[in-house]
mmCIF file of C-alpha atoms in Angstrom:
data_model
loop_
_atom_site.group_PDB
_atom_site.id
_atom_site.type_symbol
_atom_site.label_atom_id
_atom_site.label_comp_id
_atom_site.label_asym_id
_atom_site.label_seq_id
_atom_site.Cartn_x
_atom_site.Cartn_y
_atom_site.Cartn_z
ATOM 1 C CA UNK A 18 4.144 22.515 -117.340
ATOM 2 C CA UNK A 19 1.117 23.415 -115.382
ATOM 3 C CA UNK A 20 -0.193 26.062 -118.045
ATOM 4 C CA UNK A 21 -4.022 26.511 -119.042
ATOM 5 C CA UNK A 22 -5.111 26.033 -122.681
ATOM 6 C CA UNK A 23 -8.323 26.943 -124.074
ATOM 7 C CA UNK A 24 -10.072 28.869 -126.940
ATOM 8 C CA UNK A 25 -13.344 30.881 -127.527
ATOM 9 C CA UNK A 26 -15.164 32.353 -130.280
ATOM 10 C CA UNK A 27 -16.864 35.728 -130.377
ATOM 11 C CA UNK A 28 -18.720 37.510 -133.032
ATOM 12 C CA UNK A 29 -15.522 38.955 -134.704
ATOM 13 C CA UNK A 30 -12.699 36.593 -133.927
ATOM 14 C CA UNK A 31 -11.766 33.105 -132.734
ATOM 15 C CA UNK A 32 -9.148 33.117 -129.982
ATOM 16 C CA UNK A 33 -6.677 30.318 -128.620
ATOM 17 C CA UNK A 34 -4.883 31.228 -125.601
ATOM 18 C CA UNK A 35 -2.631 29.951 -122.881
ATOM 19 C CA UNK A 36 -1.726 31.178 -119.570
ATOM 20 C CA UNK A 37 1.949 29.898 -118.393
ATOM 21 C CA UNK A 38 4.810 30.718 -116.418
ATOM 22 C CA UNK A 39 7.106 32.919 -118.372
ATOM 23 C CA UNK A 40 9.890 30.225 -119.086
ATOM 24 C CA UNK A 41 7.097 28.299 -120.719
ATOM 25 C CA UNK A 42 5.997 30.775 -123.166
ATOM 26 C CA UNK A 43 8.150 29.208 -126.261
ATOM 27 C CA UNK A 44 6.538 25.737 -125.681
ATOM 28 C CA UNK A 45 2.916 27.381 -125.348
ATOM 29 C CA UNK A 46 3.328 29.625 -128.660
ATOM 30 C CA UNK A 47 4.719 26.302 -130.382
ATOM 31 C CA UNK A 48 1.659 24.311 -129.008
ATOM 32 C CA UNK A 49 -0.771 27.389 -130.206
ATOM 33 C CA UNK A 50 0.891 27.432 -133.597
ATOM 34 C CA UNK A 51 0.593 23.452 -133.771
ATOM 35 C CA UNK A 52 -3.077 23.614 -133.043
ATOM 36 C CA UNK A 53 -3.575 26.467 -136.041
ATOM 37 C CA UNK A 54 -1.575 25.299 -138.581
ATOM 38 C CA UNK A 55 -1.269 21.115 -138.101
ATOM 39 C CA UNK A 56 -4.562 20.041 -136.837
ATOM 40 C CA UNK A 57 -5.592 16.597 -138.337
ATOM 41 C CA UNK A 58 -9.391 17.643 -138.027
ATOM 42 C CA UNK A 59 -9.906 13.659 -137.643
ATOM 43 C CA UNK A 60 -13.554 12.897 -138.637
ATOM 44 C CA UNK A 61 -14.219 10.995 -135.151
ATOM 45 C CA UNK A 62 -12.983 14.129 -133.098
ATOM 46 C CA UNK A 63 -15.427 16.294 -135.484
ATOM 47 C CA UNK A 64 -18.461 13.893 -134.586
ATOM 48 C CA UNK A 65 -17.276 14.068 -130.827
ATOM 49 C CA UNK A 66 -17.104 18.004 -130.787
ATOM 50 C CA UNK A 67 -20.340 18.284 -132.704
ATOM 51 C CA UNK A 68 -22.122 17.077 -130.024
ATOM 52 C CA UNK A 69 -20.397 19.126 -127.392
ATOM 53 C CA UNK A 70 -21.397 21.956 -129.606
ATOM 54 C CA UNK A 71 -24.847 20.999 -129.763
ATOM 55 C CA UNK A 72 -25.086 20.494 -125.764
ATOM 56 C CA UNK A 73 -23.660 23.928 -125.571
ATOM 57 C CA UNK A 74 -26.331 25.490 -127.809
ATOM 58 C CA UNK A 75 -28.740 23.823 -125.478
ATOM 59 C CA UNK A 76 -27.214 25.540 -122.265
ATOM 60 C CA UNK A 77 -26.869 28.855 -124.025
ATOM 61 C CA UNK A 78 -30.676 28.789 -124.674
ATOM 62 C CA UNK A 79 -31.439 28.273 -121.154
ATOM 63 C CA UNK A 80 -29.799 31.449 -120.273
ATOM 64 C CA UNK A 81 -31.949 34.257 -120.940
ATOM 65 C CA UNK A 82 -29.417 37.096 -121.014
ATOM 66 C CA UNK A 83 -27.635 35.240 -123.871
ATOM 67 C CA UNK A 84 -30.716 34.932 -125.768
ATOM 68 C CA UNK A 85 -31.792 38.316 -125.112
ATOM 69 C CA UNK A 86 -28.673 39.759 -126.585
ATOM 70 C CA UNK A 87 -28.598 37.133 -129.509
ATOM 71 C CA UNK A 88 -32.114 38.817 -130.343
ATOM 72 C CA UNK A 89 -30.584 42.530 -129.687
ATOM 73 C CA UNK A 90 -28.046 41.760 -132.430
ATOM 74 C CA UNK A 91 -30.404 40.245 -134.858
ATOM 75 C CA UNK A 92 -32.694 42.779 -134.722
ATOM 76 C CA UNK A 93 -29.908 45.644 -134.401
ATOM 77 C CA UNK A 94 -28.086 44.383 -137.685
ATOM 78 C CA UNK A 95 -30.532 42.275 -139.352
ATOM 79 C CA UNK A 96 -29.568 39.863 -142.500
ATOM 80 C CA UNK A 97 -25.960 40.796 -141.843
ATOM 81 C CA UNK A 98 -22.979 38.960 -140.117
ATOM 82 C CA UNK A 99 -22.889 40.548 -136.764
ATOM 83 C CA UNK A 100 -26.603 40.067 -136.338
ATOM 84 C CA UNK A 101 -26.134 36.102 -136.443
ATOM 85 C CA UNK A 102 -25.602 33.951 -133.599
ATOM 86 C CA UNK A 103 -21.997 32.681 -132.514
ATOM 87 C CA UNK A 104 -22.965 29.020 -132.424
ATOM 88 C CA UNK A 105 -25.127 29.242 -135.527
ATOM 89 C CA UNK A 106 -28.215 27.277 -136.273
ATOM 90 C CA UNK A 107 -28.743 23.824 -135.319
ATOM 91 C CA UNK A 108 -29.001 22.471 -138.850
ATOM 92 C CA UNK A 109 -25.453 24.115 -139.514
ATOM 93 C CA UNK A 110 -24.161 22.247 -136.684
ATOM 94 C CA UNK A 111 -25.499 18.988 -137.938
ATOM 95 C CA UNK A 112 -24.417 19.239 -141.230
ATOM 96 C CA UNK A 113 -20.993 20.826 -141.454
ATOM 97 C CA UNK A 114 -18.069 18.620 -142.758
ATOM 98 C CA UNK A 115 -14.483 18.443 -142.627
ATOM 99 C CA UNK A 116 -13.884 20.132 -145.907
ATOM 100 C CA UNK A 117 -16.057 23.064 -144.523
ATOM 101 C CA UNK A 118 -13.363 23.490 -141.812
ATOM 102 C CA UNK A 119 -10.493 22.901 -144.055
ATOM 103 C CA UNK A 120 -11.912 25.462 -146.785
ATOM 104 C CA UNK A 121 -12.603 27.972 -143.803
ATOM 105 C CA UNK A 122 -9.069 27.458 -142.051
ATOM 106 C CA UNK A 123 -7.425 27.948 -145.669
ATOM 107 C CA UNK A 124 -9.135 31.301 -146.297
ATOM 108 C CA UNK A 125 -9.219 33.099 -142.933
ATOM 109 C CA UNK A 126 -6.153 31.696 -141.140
ATOM 110 C CA UNK A 127 -3.852 34.022 -142.836
ATOM 111 C CA UNK A 128 -0.899 36.223 -142.028
ATOM 112 C CA UNK A 129 -2.772 39.358 -142.376
ATOM 113 C CA UNK A 130 -5.812 38.137 -140.593
ATOM 114 C CA UNK A 131 -3.970 37.145 -137.483
ATOM 115 C CA UNK A 132 -2.323 38.481 -134.587
ATOM 116 C CA UNK A 133 -0.110 37.310 -131.678
ATOM 117 C CA UNK A 134 -0.549 39.242 -128.428
ATOM 118 C CA UNK A 135 1.425 38.792 -125.185
ATOM 119 C CA UNK A 136 0.787 40.227 -121.639
ATOM 120 C CA UNK A 137 3.013 39.774 -118.481
ATOM 121 C CA UNK A 138 6.799 39.041 -117.999
ATOM 122 C CA UNK A 139 7.415 38.550 -121.858
ATOM 123 C CA UNK A 140 9.804 41.046 -123.446
ATOM 124 C CA UNK A 141 8.440 42.170 -126.408
ATOM 125 C CA UNK A 142 11.419 41.323 -128.579
ATOM 126 C CA UNK A 143 11.021 37.456 -127.533
ATOM 127 C CA UNK A 144 7.302 37.665 -128.898
ATOM 128 C CA UNK A 145 8.336 38.916 -132.091
ATOM 129 C CA UNK A 146 11.166 36.197 -132.559
ATOM 130 C CA UNK A 147 8.681 33.420 -131.529
ATOM 131 C CA UNK A 148 5.979 34.889 -134.074
ATOM 132 C CA UNK A 149 8.464 34.807 -136.879
ATOM 133 C CA UNK A 150 9.814 31.269 -135.845
ATOM 134 C CA UNK A 151 6.184 29.578 -135.533
ATOM 135 C CA UNK A 152 4.008 31.938 -137.754
ATOM 136 C CA UNK A 153 6.451 33.276 -140.265
ATOM 137 C CA UNK A 154 5.364 30.902 -143.026
ATOM 138 C CA UNK A 155 1.867 31.399 -143.017
ATOM 139 C CA UNK A 156 0.883 33.284 -146.380
ATOM 140 C CA UNK A 157 -1.296 36.282 -146.517
ATOM 141 C CA UNK A 158 -4.764 36.313 -147.977
ATOM 142 C CA UNK A 159 -4.070 37.014 -151.668
ATOM 143 C CA UNK A 160 -5.633 40.102 -153.234
ATOM 144 C CA UNK A 161 -6.844 41.340 -149.746
ATOM 145 C CA UNK A 162 -3.507 41.549 -147.903
ATOM 146 C CA UNK A 163 -2.785 44.908 -149.233
ATOM 147 C CA UNK A 164 -6.143 46.677 -147.918
ATOM 148 C CA UNK A 165 -4.986 46.129 -144.265
ATOM 149 C CA UNK A 166 -7.211 45.118 -141.567
ATOM 150 C CA UNK A 167 -11.020 46.125 -141.784
ATOM 151 C CA UNK A 168 -11.021 47.010 -145.292
ATOM 152 C CA UNK A 169 -12.156 43.666 -146.559
ATOM 153 C CA UNK A 170 -15.818 44.270 -145.314
ATOM 154 C CA UNK A 171 -18.131 47.103 -144.948
ATOM 155 C CA UNK A 172 -19.413 48.421 -142.031
ATOM 156 C CA UNK A 173 -22.617 46.905 -140.501
ATOM 157 C CA UNK A 174 -25.732 48.949 -140.841
ATOM 158 C CA UNK A 175 -27.454 49.421 -137.651
ATOM 159 C CA UNK A 176 -31.372 49.317 -138.264
ATOM 160 C CA UNK A 177 -33.723 50.860 -135.284
ATOM 161 C CA UNK A 178 -36.344 47.979 -134.814
ATOM 162 C CA UNK A 179 -37.891 45.933 -131.955
ATOM 163 C CA UNK A 180 -38.301 42.168 -131.322
ATOM 164 C CA UNK A 181 -40.773 41.034 -128.495
ATOM 165 C CA UNK A 182 -41.434 37.532 -127.527
ATOM 166 C CA UNK A 183 -44.194 36.913 -125.199
ATOM 167 C CA UNK A 184 -44.426 34.169 -122.751
ATOM 168 C CA UNK A 185 -47.003 34.613 -119.803
ATOM 169 C CA UNK A 186 -45.415 31.307 -118.103
ATOM 170 C CA UNK A 187 -42.572 33.258 -117.398
ATOM 171 C CA UNK A 188 -41.883 34.846 -113.905
ATOM 172 C CA UNK A 189 -39.595 37.505 -115.189
ATOM 173 C CA UNK A 190 -39.317 39.934 -118.124
ATOM 174 C CA UNK A 191 -36.084 40.237 -119.809
ATOM 175 C CA UNK A 192 -35.415 43.390 -121.810
ATOM 176 C CA UNK A 193 -32.364 45.073 -123.592
ATOM 177 C CA UNK A 194 -32.726 48.704 -125.075
ATOM 178 C CA UNK A 195 -29.698 50.046 -127.149
ATOM 179 C CA UNK A 196 -28.661 52.510 -129.410
ATOM 180 C CA UNK A 197 -25.988 52.445 -132.130
ATOM 181 C CA UNK A 198 -22.288 52.511 -130.442
ATOM 182 C CA UNK A 199 -18.714 52.682 -131.306
ATOM 183 C CA UNK A 200 -15.925 50.562 -132.370
ATOM 184 C CA UNK A 201 -12.698 49.895 -130.638
ATOM 185 C CA UNK A 202 -10.613 52.612 -132.314
ATOM 186 C CA UNK A 203 -13.295 55.315 -132.542
ATOM 187 C CA UNK A 204 -12.506 58.669 -130.599
ATOM 188 C CA UNK A 205 -15.672 58.187 -128.397
ATOM 189 C CA UNK A 206 -14.783 54.534 -127.170
ATOM 190 C CA UNK A 207 -13.742 55.744 -123.770
ATOM 191 C CA UNK A 208 -16.627 58.183 -123.700
ATOM 192 C CA UNK A 209 -19.396 55.455 -124.151
ATOM 193 C CA UNK A 210 -17.393 53.518 -121.542
ATOM 194 C CA UNK A 211 -17.755 56.647 -118.730
ATOM 195 C CA UNK A 212 -21.800 56.744 -119.885
ATOM 196 C CA UNK A 213 -21.751 53.148 -118.924
ATOM 197 C CA UNK A 214 -20.484 53.865 -115.623
ATOM 198 C CA UNK A 215 -22.590 56.841 -115.044
ATOM 199 C CA UNK A 216 -25.779 54.497 -115.403
ATOM 200 C CA UNK A 217 -23.681 51.687 -113.829
ATOM 201 C CA UNK A 218 -25.214 48.323 -112.466
ATOM 202 C CA UNK A 219 -28.047 47.764 -109.731
ATOM 203 C CA UNK A 220 -29.761 44.867 -108.006
ATOM 204 C CA UNK A 221 -32.086 44.791 -105.500
ATOM 205 C CA UNK A 222 -30.345 42.209 -103.414
ATOM 206 C CA UNK A 223 -27.519 44.587 -102.829
ATOM 207 C CA UNK A 224 -27.593 46.096 -99.259
ATOM 208 C CA UNK A 225 -26.871 49.489 -100.770
ATOM 209 C CA UNK A 226 -29.432 49.114 -103.527
ATOM 210 C CA UNK A 227 -31.624 52.278 -102.561
ATOM 211 C CA UNK A 228 -28.633 54.451 -101.928
ATOM 212 C CA UNK A 229 -26.693 54.350 -104.950
ATOM 213 C CA UNK A 230 -25.387 57.704 -106.794
ATOM 214 C CA UNK A 231 -27.273 56.742 -109.944
ATOM 215 C CA UNK A 232 -30.500 58.627 -110.601
ATOM 216 C CA UNK A 233 -31.929 55.948 -112.512
ATOM 217 C CA UNK A 234 -31.164 53.013 -109.593
ATOM 218 C CA UNK A 235 -32.977 55.564 -107.131
ATOM 219 C CA UNK A 236 -36.244 55.790 -109.488
ATOM 220 C CA UNK A 237 -35.892 51.921 -110.112
ATOM 221 C CA UNK A 238 -35.452 51.119 -106.224
ATOM 222 C CA UNK A 239 -37.992 53.510 -105.022
ATOM 223 C CA UNK A 240 -41.116 52.504 -107.183
ATOM 224 C CA UNK A 241 -40.087 48.853 -107.589
ATOM 225 C CA UNK A 242 -39.788 48.698 -111.330
ATOM 226 C CA UNK A 243 -37.086 46.370 -111.999
ATOM 227 C CA UNK A 244 -35.275 43.206 -110.150
ATOM 228 C CA UNK A 245 -31.907 44.643 -111.379
ATOM 229 C CA UNK A 246 -30.418 46.433 -114.484
ATOM 230 C CA UNK A 247 -26.815 46.363 -116.240
ATOM 231 C CA UNK A 248 -25.429 49.140 -118.585
ATOM 232 C CA UNK A 249 -23.453 47.628 -121.386
ATOM 233 C CA UNK A 250 -20.854 49.067 -123.902
ATOM 234 C CA UNK A 251 -20.122 46.539 -126.424
ATOM 235 C CA UNK A 252 -17.738 47.484 -129.214
ATOM 236 C CA UNK A 253 -16.597 45.561 -132.203
ATOM 237 C CA UNK A 254 -14.270 46.580 -135.012
ATOM 238 C CA UNK A 255 -16.272 49.248 -136.529
ATOM 239 C CA UNK A 256 -19.571 49.603 -134.938
ATOM 240 C CA UNK A 257 -21.419 48.605 -131.633
ATOM 241 C CA UNK A 258 -24.333 48.641 -129.068
ATOM 242 C CA UNK A 259 -24.806 50.738 -126.162
ATOM 243 C CA UNK A 260 -27.716 50.289 -123.578
ATOM 244 C CA UNK A 261 -29.174 48.822 -120.901
ATOM 245 C CA UNK A 262 -30.164 45.182 -119.880
ATOM 246 C CA UNK A 263 -33.031 44.828 -117.170
ATOM 247 C CA UNK A 264 -34.643 42.128 -115.520
ATOM 248 C CA UNK A 265 -38.181 42.717 -113.776
ATOM 249 C CA UNK A 266 -40.907 40.842 -112.426
ATOM 250 C CA UNK A 267 -43.442 43.615 -112.024
ATOM 251 C CA UNK A 268 -45.207 43.196 -115.189
ATOM 252 C CA UNK A 269 -48.073 46.017 -114.351
ATOM 253 C CA UNK A 270 -45.237 48.823 -114.654
ATOM 254 C CA UNK A 271 -43.101 47.572 -117.491
ATOM 255 C CA UNK A 272 -44.133 50.573 -119.482
ATOM 256 C CA UNK A 273 -42.819 52.876 -116.754
ATOM 257 C CA UNK A 274 -39.495 50.949 -116.460
ATOM 258 C CA UNK A 275 -39.018 51.362 -120.308
ATOM 259 C CA UNK A 276 -40.134 55.000 -120.122
ATOM 260 C CA UNK A 277 -37.656 55.849 -117.437
ATOM 261 C CA UNK A 278 -34.706 53.728 -119.294
ATOM 262 C CA UNK A 279 -35.137 55.717 -122.467
ATOM 263 C CA UNK A 280 -35.337 59.013 -120.953
ATOM 264 C CA UNK A 281 -31.803 57.994 -119.126
ATOM 265 C CA UNK A 282 -30.383 56.944 -122.471
ATOM 266 C CA UNK A 283 -31.779 60.214 -124.159
ATOM 267 C CA UNK A 284 -30.514 62.235 -121.465
ATOM 268 C CA UNK A 285 -26.826 61.140 -121.648
ATOM 269 C CA UNK A 286 -26.654 61.381 -125.260
ATOM 270 C CA UNK A 287 -27.929 64.763 -125.257
ATOM 271 C CA UNK A 288 -25.408 65.587 -122.486
ATOM 272 C CA UNK A 289 -22.415 63.822 -124.440
ATOM 273 C CA UNK A 290 -23.510 66.152 -127.542
ATOM 274 C CA UNK A 291 -23.545 69.397 -125.173
ATOM 275 C CA UNK A 292 -19.967 68.183 -123.867
ATOM 276 C CA UNK A 293 -18.447 67.730 -127.146
ATOM 277 C CA UNK A 294 -19.868 71.179 -128.410
ATOM 278 C CA UNK A 295 -18.417 73.005 -125.299
ATOM 279 C CA UNK A 296 -21.636 73.848 -123.595
ATOM 280 C CA UNK A 297 -20.615 71.986 -120.263
ATOM 281 C CA UNK A 298 -22.124 68.591 -118.819
ATOM 282 C CA UNK A 299 -24.689 68.386 -116.190
ATOM 283 C CA UNK A 300 -24.793 64.574 -115.686
ATOM 284 C CA UNK A 301 -27.362 63.879 -112.831
#
């Protein structure tokens, strides 16, 4: 049918999805339903996938941005689920068994912990009927079913801390600075996205690099403090991280770079509070 079928895992959810022509929607929903409810979990297939995940882990470890953000989560939410990496430690990948997968699916793939979503040329009523047809027999997760979404766990505790890994053989420094953000449903979710846009992204390779409207980008460009920076606002169900990721080969002025970065973060947060209290906003 020419459709695209894939899956990915994030820190809070596993997603199975398909892109297809609208007339093939029923077939794709049926396929996804079959994957979720009737997978054989063949031992040979598990072993093949184990090798795939190990190779994926090796590739992720080569991507400095991924490594830095893993460390950022680990130090912001130490000893908590949100602070763990998505792929997990190598010893877990090597030791996980079929029974572990069966138990996980039986515990977590429950009606009150799943959602079927569609976008595009698919009528809502049709999606509801497909959900009832293919997922209607999935039971809820016992005593937790009456608590509603998000009530099964406590809010992760954000910890202000720091991690430094020094390697003088590396050409660039990779730095992530963040404060506690907000969850998807928080009233300040959109405010944090606006603040992210105000800081923006910058790369010295861009032709317009010295002339962007961001004050921080002008400071960085004028003084040659960094190769690039990227603001981010990452939201989860009940918390998040908001900050800036920087890459610099100017090791001599890293303290200056961090100083101006922290100044931008603090000024934005102060102005956000002023706006909330009705004192006016003066973003510069």
